[in-house]
Each structure stands twice: as C-alpha cells, then as structure tokens.
mmCIF file with all atom_site columns, C-alpha atoms in Angstrom:
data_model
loop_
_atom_site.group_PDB
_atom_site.id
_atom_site.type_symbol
_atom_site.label_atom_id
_atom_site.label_alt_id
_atom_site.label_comp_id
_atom_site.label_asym_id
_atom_site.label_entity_id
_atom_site.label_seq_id
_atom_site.pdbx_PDB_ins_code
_atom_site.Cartn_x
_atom_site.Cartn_y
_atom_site.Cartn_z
_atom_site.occupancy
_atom_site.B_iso_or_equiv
_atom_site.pdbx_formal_charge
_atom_site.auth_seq_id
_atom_site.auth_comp_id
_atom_site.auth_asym_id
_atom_site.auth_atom_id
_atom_site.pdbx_PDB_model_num
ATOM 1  C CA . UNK N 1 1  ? 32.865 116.038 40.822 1.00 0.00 ? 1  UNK N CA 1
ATOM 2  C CA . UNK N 1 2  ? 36.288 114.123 40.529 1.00 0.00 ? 2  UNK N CA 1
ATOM 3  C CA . UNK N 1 3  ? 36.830 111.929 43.147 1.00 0.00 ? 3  UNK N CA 1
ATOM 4  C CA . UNK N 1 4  ? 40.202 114.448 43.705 1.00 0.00 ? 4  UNK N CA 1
ATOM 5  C CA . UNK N 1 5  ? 38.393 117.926 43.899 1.00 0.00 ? 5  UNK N CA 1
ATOM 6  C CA . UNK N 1 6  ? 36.516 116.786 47.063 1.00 0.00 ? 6  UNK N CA 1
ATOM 7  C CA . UNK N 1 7  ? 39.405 115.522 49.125 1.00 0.00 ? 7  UNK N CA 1
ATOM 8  C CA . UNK N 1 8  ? 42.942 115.488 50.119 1.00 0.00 ? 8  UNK N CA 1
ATOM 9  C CA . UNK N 1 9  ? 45.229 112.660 50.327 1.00 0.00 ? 9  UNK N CA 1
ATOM 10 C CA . UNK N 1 10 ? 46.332 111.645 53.956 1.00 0.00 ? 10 UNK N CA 1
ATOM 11 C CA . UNK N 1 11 ? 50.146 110.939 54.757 1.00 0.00 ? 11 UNK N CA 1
ATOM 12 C CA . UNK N 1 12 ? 49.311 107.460 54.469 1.00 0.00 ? 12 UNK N CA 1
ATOM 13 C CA . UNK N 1 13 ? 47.394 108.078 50.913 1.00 0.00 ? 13 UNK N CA 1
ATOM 14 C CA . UNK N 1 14 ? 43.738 107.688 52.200 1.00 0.00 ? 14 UNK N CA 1
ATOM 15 C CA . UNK N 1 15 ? 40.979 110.277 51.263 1.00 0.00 ? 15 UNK N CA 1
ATOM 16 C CA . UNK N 1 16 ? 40.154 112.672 53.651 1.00 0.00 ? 16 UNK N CA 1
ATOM 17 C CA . UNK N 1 17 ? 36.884 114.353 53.540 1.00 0.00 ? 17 UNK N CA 1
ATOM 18 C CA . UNK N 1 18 ? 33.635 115.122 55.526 1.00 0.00 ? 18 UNK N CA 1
ATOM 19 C CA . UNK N 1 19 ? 30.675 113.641 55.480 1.00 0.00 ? 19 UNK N CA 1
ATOM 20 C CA . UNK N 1 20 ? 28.754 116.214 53.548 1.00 0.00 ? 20 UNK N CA 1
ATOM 21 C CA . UNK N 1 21 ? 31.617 116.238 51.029 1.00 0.00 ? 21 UNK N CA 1
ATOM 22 C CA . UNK N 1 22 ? 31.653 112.507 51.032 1.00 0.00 ? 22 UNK N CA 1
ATOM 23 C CA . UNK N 1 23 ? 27.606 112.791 50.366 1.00 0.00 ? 23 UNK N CA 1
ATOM 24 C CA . UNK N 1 24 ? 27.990 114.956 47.591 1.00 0.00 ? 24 UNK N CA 1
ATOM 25 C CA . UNK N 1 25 ? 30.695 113.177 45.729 1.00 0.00 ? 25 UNK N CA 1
ATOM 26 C CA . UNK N 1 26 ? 28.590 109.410 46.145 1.00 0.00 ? 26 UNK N CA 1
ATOM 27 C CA . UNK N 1 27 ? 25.700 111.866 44.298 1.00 0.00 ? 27 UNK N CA 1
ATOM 28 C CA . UNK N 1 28 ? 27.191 113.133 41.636 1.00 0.00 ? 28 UNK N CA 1
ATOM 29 C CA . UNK N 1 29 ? 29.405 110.560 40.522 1.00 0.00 ? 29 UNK N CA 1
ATOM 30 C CA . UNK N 1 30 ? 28.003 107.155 41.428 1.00 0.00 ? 30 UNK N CA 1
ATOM 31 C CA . UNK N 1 31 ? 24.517 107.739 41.071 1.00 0.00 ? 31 UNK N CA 1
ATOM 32 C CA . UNK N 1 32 ? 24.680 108.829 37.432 1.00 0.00 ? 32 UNK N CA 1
ATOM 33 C CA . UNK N 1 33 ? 21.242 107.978 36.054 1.00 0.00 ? 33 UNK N CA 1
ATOM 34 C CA . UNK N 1 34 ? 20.240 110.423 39.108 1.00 0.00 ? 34 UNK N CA 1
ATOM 35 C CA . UNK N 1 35 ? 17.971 108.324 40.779 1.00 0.00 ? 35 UNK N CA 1
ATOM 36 C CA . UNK N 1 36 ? 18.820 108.768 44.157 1.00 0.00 ? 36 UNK N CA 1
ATOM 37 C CA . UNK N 1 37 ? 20.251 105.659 44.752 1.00 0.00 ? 37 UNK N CA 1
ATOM 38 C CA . UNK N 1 38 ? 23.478 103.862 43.833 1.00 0.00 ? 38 UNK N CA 1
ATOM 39 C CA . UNK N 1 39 ? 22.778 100.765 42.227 1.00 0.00 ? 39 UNK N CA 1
ATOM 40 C CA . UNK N 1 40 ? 25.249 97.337  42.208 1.00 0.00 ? 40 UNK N CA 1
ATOM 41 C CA . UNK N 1 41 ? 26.380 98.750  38.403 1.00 0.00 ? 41 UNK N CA 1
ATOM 42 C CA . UNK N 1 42 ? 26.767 102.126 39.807 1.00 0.00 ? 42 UNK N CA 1
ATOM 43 C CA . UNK N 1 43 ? 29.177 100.759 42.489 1.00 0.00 ? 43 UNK N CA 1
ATOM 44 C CA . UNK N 1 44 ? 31.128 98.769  40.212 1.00 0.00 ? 44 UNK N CA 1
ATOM 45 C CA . UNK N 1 45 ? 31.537 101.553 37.973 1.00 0.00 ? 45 UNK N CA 1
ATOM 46 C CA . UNK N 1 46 ? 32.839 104.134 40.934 1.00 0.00 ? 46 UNK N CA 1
ATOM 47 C CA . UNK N 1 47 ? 35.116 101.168 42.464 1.00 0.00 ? 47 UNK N CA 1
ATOM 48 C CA . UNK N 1 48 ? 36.545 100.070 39.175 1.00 0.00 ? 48 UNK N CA 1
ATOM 49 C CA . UNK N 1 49 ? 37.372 104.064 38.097 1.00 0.00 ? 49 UNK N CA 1
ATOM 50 C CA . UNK N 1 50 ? 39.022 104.442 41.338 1.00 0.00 ? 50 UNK N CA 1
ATOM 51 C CA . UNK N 1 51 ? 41.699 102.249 40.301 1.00 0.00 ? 51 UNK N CA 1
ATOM 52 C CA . UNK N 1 52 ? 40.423 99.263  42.836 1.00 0.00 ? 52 UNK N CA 1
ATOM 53 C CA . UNK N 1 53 ? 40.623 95.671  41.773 1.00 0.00 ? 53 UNK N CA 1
ATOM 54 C CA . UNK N 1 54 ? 37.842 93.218  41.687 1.00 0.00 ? 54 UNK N CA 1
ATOM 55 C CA . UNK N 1 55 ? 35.728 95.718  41.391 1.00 0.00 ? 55 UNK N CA 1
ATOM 56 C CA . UNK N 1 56 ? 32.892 93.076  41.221 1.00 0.00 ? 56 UNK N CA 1
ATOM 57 C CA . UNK N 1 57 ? 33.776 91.736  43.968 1.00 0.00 ? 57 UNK N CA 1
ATOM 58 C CA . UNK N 1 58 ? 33.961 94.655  46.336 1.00 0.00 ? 58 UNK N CA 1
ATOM 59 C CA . UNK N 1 59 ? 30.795 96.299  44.494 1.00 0.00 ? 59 UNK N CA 1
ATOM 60 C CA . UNK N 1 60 ? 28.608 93.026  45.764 1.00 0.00 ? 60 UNK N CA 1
ATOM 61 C CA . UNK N 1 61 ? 30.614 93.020  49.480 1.00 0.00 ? 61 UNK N CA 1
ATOM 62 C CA . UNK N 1 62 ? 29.167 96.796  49.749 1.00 0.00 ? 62 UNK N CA 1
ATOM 63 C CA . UNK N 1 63 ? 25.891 96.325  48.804 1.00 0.00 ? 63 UNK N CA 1
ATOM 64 C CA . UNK N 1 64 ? 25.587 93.556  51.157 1.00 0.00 ? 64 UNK N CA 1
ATOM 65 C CA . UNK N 1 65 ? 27.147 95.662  53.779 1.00 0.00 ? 65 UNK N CA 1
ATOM 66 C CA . UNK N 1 66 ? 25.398 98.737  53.307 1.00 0.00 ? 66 UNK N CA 1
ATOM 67 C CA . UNK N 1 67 ? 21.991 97.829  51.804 1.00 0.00 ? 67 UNK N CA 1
ATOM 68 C CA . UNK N 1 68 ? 20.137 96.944  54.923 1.00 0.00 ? 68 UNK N CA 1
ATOM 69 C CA . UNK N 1 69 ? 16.620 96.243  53.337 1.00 0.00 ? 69 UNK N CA 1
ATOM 70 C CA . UNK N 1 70 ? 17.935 93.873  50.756 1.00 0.00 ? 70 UNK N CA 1
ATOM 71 C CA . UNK N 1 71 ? 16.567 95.734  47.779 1.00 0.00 ? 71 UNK N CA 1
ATOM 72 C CA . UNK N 1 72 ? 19.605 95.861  45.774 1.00 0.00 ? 72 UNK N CA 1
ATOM 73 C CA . UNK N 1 73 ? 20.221 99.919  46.375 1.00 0.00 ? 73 UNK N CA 1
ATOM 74 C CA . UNK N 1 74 ? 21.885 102.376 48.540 1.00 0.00 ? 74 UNK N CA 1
ATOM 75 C CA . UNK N 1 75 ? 19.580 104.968 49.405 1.00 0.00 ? 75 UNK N CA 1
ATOM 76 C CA . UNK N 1 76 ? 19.403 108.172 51.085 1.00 0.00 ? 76 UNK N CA 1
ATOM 77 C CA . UNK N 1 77 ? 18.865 106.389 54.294 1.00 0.00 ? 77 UNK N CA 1
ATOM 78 C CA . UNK N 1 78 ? 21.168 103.482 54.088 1.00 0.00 ? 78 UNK N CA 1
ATOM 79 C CA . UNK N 1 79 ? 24.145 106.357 53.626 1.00 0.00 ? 79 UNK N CA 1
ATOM 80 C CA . UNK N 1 80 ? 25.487 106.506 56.680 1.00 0.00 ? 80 UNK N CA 1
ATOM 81 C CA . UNK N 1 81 ? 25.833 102.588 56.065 1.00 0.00 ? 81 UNK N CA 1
ATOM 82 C CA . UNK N 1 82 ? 28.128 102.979 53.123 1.00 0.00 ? 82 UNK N CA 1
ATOM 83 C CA . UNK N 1 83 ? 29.800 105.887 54.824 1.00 0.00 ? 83 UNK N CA 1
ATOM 84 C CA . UNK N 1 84 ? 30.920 103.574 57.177 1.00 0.00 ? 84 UNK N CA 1
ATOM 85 C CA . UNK N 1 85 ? 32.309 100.686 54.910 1.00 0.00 ? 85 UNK N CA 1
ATOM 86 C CA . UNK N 1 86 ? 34.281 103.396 52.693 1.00 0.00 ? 86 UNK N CA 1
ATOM 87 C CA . UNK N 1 87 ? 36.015 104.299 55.682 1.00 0.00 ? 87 UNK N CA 1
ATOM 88 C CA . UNK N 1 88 ? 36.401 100.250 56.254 1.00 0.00 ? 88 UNK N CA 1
ATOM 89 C CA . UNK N 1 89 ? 37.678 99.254  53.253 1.00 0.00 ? 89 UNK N CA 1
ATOM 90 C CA . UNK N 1 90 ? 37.850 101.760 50.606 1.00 0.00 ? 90 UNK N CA 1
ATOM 91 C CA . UNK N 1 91 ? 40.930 103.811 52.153 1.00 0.00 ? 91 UNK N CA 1
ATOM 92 C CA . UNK N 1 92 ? 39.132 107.330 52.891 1.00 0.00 ? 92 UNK N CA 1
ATOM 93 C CA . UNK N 1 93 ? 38.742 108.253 55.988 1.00 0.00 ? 93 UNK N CA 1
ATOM 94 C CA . UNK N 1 94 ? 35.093 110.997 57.079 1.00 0.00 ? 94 UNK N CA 1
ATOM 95 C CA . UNK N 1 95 ? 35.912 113.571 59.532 1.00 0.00 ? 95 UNK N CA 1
ATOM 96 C CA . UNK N 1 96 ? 32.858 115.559 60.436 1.00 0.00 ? 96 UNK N CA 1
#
C-alpha cells in the first residue's frame, strides 16, 4: 500500500489518516520480510522512501523512542508508541 492510497494531505501538507489505516500501512510497507515487526533497516528504508533526510538518523531516534523493551524492534505492542512519534515528527497526523 503506497504511502498515498491510505491518506490525504492536510492544508498544511501532513498525512491524515486513522489509526487502523496508519496500522495497516506500517504492515505492509515497512515490515516487508513480514515478520511482524519493523526492524531499524525497515525504518530506514520507509523514512528514506518518504523523501525524509537523514534517514539514519531519524530511523535510530524512532527506535529509541518507540521500542520500549530495547530489543531493537517495533512490535505489535510497542505500536501505539510509534503511532505517537509519527504524529511527533514525521508530519502525519492519526485521527481515530
């Protein structure tokens, strides 16, 4: 799913979408060896598609943010914890 086809663009150009939406996109295109979590790679992948820069950068500063029990992956329930920092820092913005 194309991070496009799940959202629409805000007047001030953020992402708009809902939390399932959100859920579903993060599954189907950043966990793409379908593990069921999003790795550091994965991350840096997704941000540097996006068009971000220092995609390194940001990929390690949400990992740290959103893995909460240090083992170097989002999972299912560390979601709501990157949820949070995409709204933070990655200009899309979760309505429910």
């Amino acid at each position: 799913m194309a991070f496009m086809d799940c959202c629409y663009a805000s007047s001030d150009g953020k992402r708009v979408m809902t939390l399932r939406q959100f859920k579903q996109w993060v599954k189907t295109s950043l966990d793409t060896n379908r593990d069921g979590r999003i790795s550091k790679a994965e991350l840096r992948e997704a941000i540097r598609l996006t068009g971000f820069l220092f995609a390194s950068w940001k990929s390690n500063k949400v990992l740290k943010s959103a893995d909460t029990d240090h083992d170097g992956f989002i999972d299912e329930k560390e979601f709501i914890n990157l949820a949070q920092f995409a709204e933070k820092h990655l200009n899309i913005i979760i309505i429910k």
